[in-house]
């Protein structure tokens, strides 16, 4: 299947634009100017549509390559994201080494949101990928959510829950690095567009952390580029 049928630009150009936008914390107008410098004229609204379509697709196709760590403890927390002028909640989980486990954008911060996020993160795991411990802040939603998930069989009984504040320093720092990518957006227009864009940001953060390096086709940056391109049937030198 041709993922770029009816597009007026080559697939490699489209993927490069999506990757640059999601990786470097720039605006669509900045990216438009960068492309003009390279002799390619593409409107910032077109770049926006590319990110909306291809960033989630990139994440989906590369999901095999960023499997969670084996049985390590998780750090779970939320950070704020502005959507239509209102603060929403980006639930995130990383392991003790800072590697991304999963994320989920929610309109609410309550027990149901905590359950949806943890269920999403846990359901996709192999037996040997189940965390030994889930560490959260003092929010009252997580003890209840984890208890209910254990009763439902989604969370294994042996998984421990801790609420140790300093252990979440690592995810607080990781929030900051992600929000440097989010800042140039000046807020999102809808939950759908916010989530699509954040999927691209989170994926590029995984690349930055080296979570997919073992699968690179070659060394360094070009190994990253080739890995992305090949998921879309593009084979570069």
Coordinates of C-alpha atoms in Angstrom, one line a residue:
X1 CA 0.0 0.0 0.0
X2 CA 1.3 3.5 -0.9
X3 CA 1.0 5.7 2.2
X4 CA 1.7 8.8 0.1
X5 CA -0.8 8.3 -2.7
X6 CA -2.3 11.6 -3.9
X7 CA 0.3 13.6 -2.0
X8 CA 2.1 16.2 -4.0
X9 CA 5.5 15.6 -2.3
X10 CA 7.7 12.5 -2.0
X11 CA 7.3 10.3 1.0
X12 CA 10.8 10.9 2.2
X13 CA 10.2 14.7 2.3
X14 CA 7.0 14.3 4.2
X15 CA 8.5 12.0 6.8
X16 CA 11.5 14.3 7.2
X17 CA 9.1 17.2 7.9
X18 CA 7.1 15.3 10.4
X19 CA 10.3 14.1 12.2
X20 CA 11.8 17.6 12.3
X21 CA 8.7 19.2 13.7
X22 CA 8.2 16.5 16.4
X23 CA 11.9 16.4 17.3
X24 CA 13.2 20.0 17.5
X25 CA 10.5 22.1 19.2
X26 CA 9.8 24.4 16.2
X27 CA 6.6 26.0 14.9
X28 CA 5.0 25.1 11.6
X29 CA 6.0 28.5 10.2
X30 CA 9.6 27.9 11.2
X31 CA 9.5 24.6 9.4
X32 CA 8.0 26.2 6.3
X33 CA 11.0 28.6 6.2
X34 CA 13.5 25.8 6.7
X35 CA 11.9 24.0 3.7
X36 CA 12.1 27.1 1.5
X37 CA 15.9 27.3 2.3
X38 CA 16.1 23.7 0.9
X39 CA 14.2 24.7 -2.3
X40 CA 10.9 23.2 -1.3
X41 CA 7.8 25.3 -1.0
X42 CA 5.2 23.9 1.3
X43 CA 2.6 25.8 3.3
X44 CA 2.6 25.6 7.1
X45 CA -1.0 24.3 7.0
X46 CA 0.1 21.4 4.8
X47 CA 2.8 20.6 7.3
X48 CA 0.2 20.6 10.0
X49 CA -1.9 18.1 8.1
X50 CA 1.1 15.9 7.6
X51 CA 1.9 15.8 11.3
X52 CA -1.7 15.0 12.1
X53 CA -1.8 12.1 9.7
X54 CA 1.7 10.7 9.9
X55 CA 2.8 11.2 13.5
X56 CA 0.2 8.7 14.9
X57 CA 1.1 6.3 12.0
X58 CA 4.8 6.5 12.8
X59 CA 4.1 5.7 16.4
X60 CA 1.9 2.7 15.5
X61 CA 4.4 1.2 13.1
X62 CA 7.3 1.6 15.3
X63 CA 5.6 0.4 18.5
X64 CA 7.2 -3.1 18.1
X65 CA 10.6 -1.5 18.4
X66 CA 10.2 0.2 21.7
X67 CA 9.1 -2.6 24.0
X68 CA 9.1 -1.8 27.7
X69 CA 11.9 -2.7 30.0
X70 CA 11.9 -6.1 31.7
X71 CA 10.2 -6.0 35.1
X72 CA 11.5 -2.6 36.2
X73 CA 9.6 -0.2 38.4
X74 CA 7.5 2.4 36.8
X75 CA 7.2 6.1 37.6
X76 CA 3.7 7.4 36.8
X77 CA 2.6 11.0 36.8
X78 CA 0.6 13.6 35.0
X79 CA 1.5 16.9 33.4
X80 CA -0.7 19.7 32.1
X81 CA -1.4 20.4 28.4
X82 CA -3.5 23.3 27.2
X83 CA -6.3 22.4 24.8
X84 CA -8.8 25.1 23.6
X85 CA -7.6 27.4 26.4
X86 CA -8.2 24.8 29.1
X87 CA -5.8 22.5 31.0
X88 CA -6.0 18.8 30.2
X89 CA -3.9 16.0 31.7
X90 CA -1.2 14.0 30.0
X91 CA -0.7 10.8 31.9
X92 CA 2.8 9.3 31.4
X93 CA 4.8 6.4 32.6
X94 CA 8.5 5.8 32.4
X95 CA 10.8 3.3 33.9
X96 CA 13.5 4.0 36.6
X97 CA 16.0 4.7 33.8
X98 CA 13.8 7.3 32.1
X99 CA 12.6 5.1 29.2
X100 CA 9.1 5.8 28.0
X101 CA 6.5 3.1 28.8
X102 CA 3.2 4.7 27.7
X103 CA 1.2 7.9 27.8
X104 CA -2.5 8.9 27.6
X105 CA -4.2 12.3 27.2
X106 CA -7.3 12.8 29.4
X107 CA -9.8 15.5 30.0
X108 CA -10.1 14.6 33.6
X109 CA -7.8 13.6 36.5
X110 CA -9.7 11.0 38.5
X111 CA -10.0 7.3 39.2
X112 CA -11.5 6.5 35.8
X113 CA -8.7 8.4 34.0
X114 CA -6.1 6.6 36.0
X115 CA -7.7 3.2 35.3
X116 CA -7.9 3.9 31.6
X117 CA -4.2 4.9 31.4
X118 CA -2.9 2.0 33.5
X119 CA -5.1 -0.5 31.7
X120 CA -3.8 0.8 28.3
X121 CA -0.2 0.5 29.5
X122 CA -0.6 -3.0 31.1
X123 CA -2.7 -4.8 28.6
X124 CA -0.1 -4.7 25.8
X125 CA 2.7 -6.2 28.0
X126 CA 4.2 -9.7 27.8
X127 CA 4.5 -11.6 31.1
X128 CA 8.2 -10.7 31.5
X129 CA 7.5 -7.0 30.9
X130 CA 5.1 -6.6 33.9
X131 CA 6.6 -4.0 36.3
X132 CA 7.6 -5.0 39.8
X133 CA 6.4 -1.7 41.2
X134 CA 4.3 1.3 40.1
X135 CA 5.3 4.5 41.9
X136 CA 2.9 7.5 41.8
X137 CA 2.4 10.8 43.6
X138 CA 0.0 11.2 46.5
X139 CA -3.0 11.5 44.3
X140 CA -5.9 9.4 45.8
X141 CA -7.0 8.1 42.4
X142 CA -4.1 5.7 41.8
X143 CA -4.5 3.4 44.9
X144 CA -8.1 2.9 44.0
X145 CA -7.4 2.4 40.3
X146 CA -4.7 -0.1 40.9
X147 CA -6.8 -2.0 43.4
X148 CA -9.7 -2.2 41.0
X149 CA -7.4 -3.3 38.1
X150 CA -6.1 -6.1 40.3
X151 CA -9.6 -7.2 41.1
X152 CA -10.5 -7.2 37.4
X153 CA -7.3 -9.1 36.5
X154 CA -5.7 -6.4 34.4
X155 CA -3.0 -5.7 36.9
X156 CA -1.2 -8.8 38.3
X157 CA -1.5 -9.2 42.1
X158 CA 2.3 -9.2 42.6
X159 CA 2.7 -5.6 41.3
X160 CA 3.4 -3.3 44.2
X161 CA 2.2 0.3 44.5
X162 CA 4.3 3.0 46.1
X163 CA 3.7 6.7 46.7
X164 CA 7.2 8.0 47.2
X165 CA 7.6 11.6 46.0
X166 CA 11.3 11.7 45.4
X167 CA 11.2 8.6 43.2
X168 CA 9.1 10.6 40.7
X169 CA 11.8 13.3 40.3
X170 CA 12.9 11.5 37.1
X171 CA 9.5 11.8 35.5
X172 CA 9.1 15.4 36.5
X173 CA 12.4 16.2 34.7
X174 CA 11.1 14.2 31.7
X175 CA 7.9 16.2 31.6
X176 CA 10.0 19.3 31.2
X177 CA 11.9 18.0 28.2
X178 CA 8.6 17.0 26.5
X179 CA 7.0 20.4 27.3
X180 CA 9.8 22.2 25.5
X181 CA 8.5 20.5 22.3
X182 CA 4.9 21.4 23.2
X183 CA 5.6 25.0 24.0
X184 CA 5.8 26.3 20.3
X185 CA 2.3 25.0 19.6
X186 CA 0.9 27.8 21.9
X187 CA -1.9 25.4 22.8
X188 CA -3.9 22.8 20.8
X189 CA -7.3 23.3 19.2
X190 CA -8.8 20.0 20.1
X191 CA -8.1 16.8 22.1
X192 CA -7.8 14.9 18.8
X193 CA -5.2 17.2 17.3
X194 CA -3.4 17.4 20.6
X195 CA -3.1 13.7 21.0
X196 CA -2.0 13.1 17.4
X197 CA 0.8 15.7 17.8
X198 CA 1.9 14.4 21.2
X199 CA 2.2 11.0 19.7
X200 CA 4.9 12.4 17.4
X201 CA 6.6 14.2 20.3
X202 CA 6.7 11.2 22.5
X203 CA 8.1 9.0 19.7
X204 CA 10.9 11.4 19.0
X205 CA 11.7 11.6 22.7
X206 CA 12.0 7.8 22.6
X207 CA 14.5 8.1 19.8
X208 CA 16.4 10.7 21.8
X209 CA 16.5 8.4 24.8
X210 CA 18.0 5.6 22.6
X211 CA 15.0 3.3 23.1
X212 CA 15.0 2.2 19.4
X213 CA 18.8 2.3 18.7
X214 CA 19.2 -1.4 18.6
X215 CA 17.0 -1.5 15.5
X216 CA 18.8 1.3 13.6
X217 CA 19.8 0.6 10.0
X218 CA 23.3 2.0 10.3
X219 CA 24.8 4.3 12.9
X220 CA 23.7 7.6 14.3
X221 CA 21.1 9.9 12.9
X222 CA 20.9 8.2 9.5
X223 CA 20.1 4.9 11.3
X224 CA 17.1 6.6 12.9
X225 CA 16.0 8.0 9.5
X226 CA 16.3 4.7 7.8
X227 CA 14.3 2.9 10.5
X228 CA 11.4 5.3 10.1
X229 CA 11.5 5.4 6.3
X230 CA 11.5 1.6 6.0
X231 CA 8.2 1.3 8.0
X232 CA 6.7 3.3 5.1
X233 CA 8.4 1.3 2.3
X234 CA 11.1 3.9 1.6
X235 CA 14.6 2.5 1.2
X236 CA 17.3 5.2 1.3
X237 CA 21.1 4.8 0.9

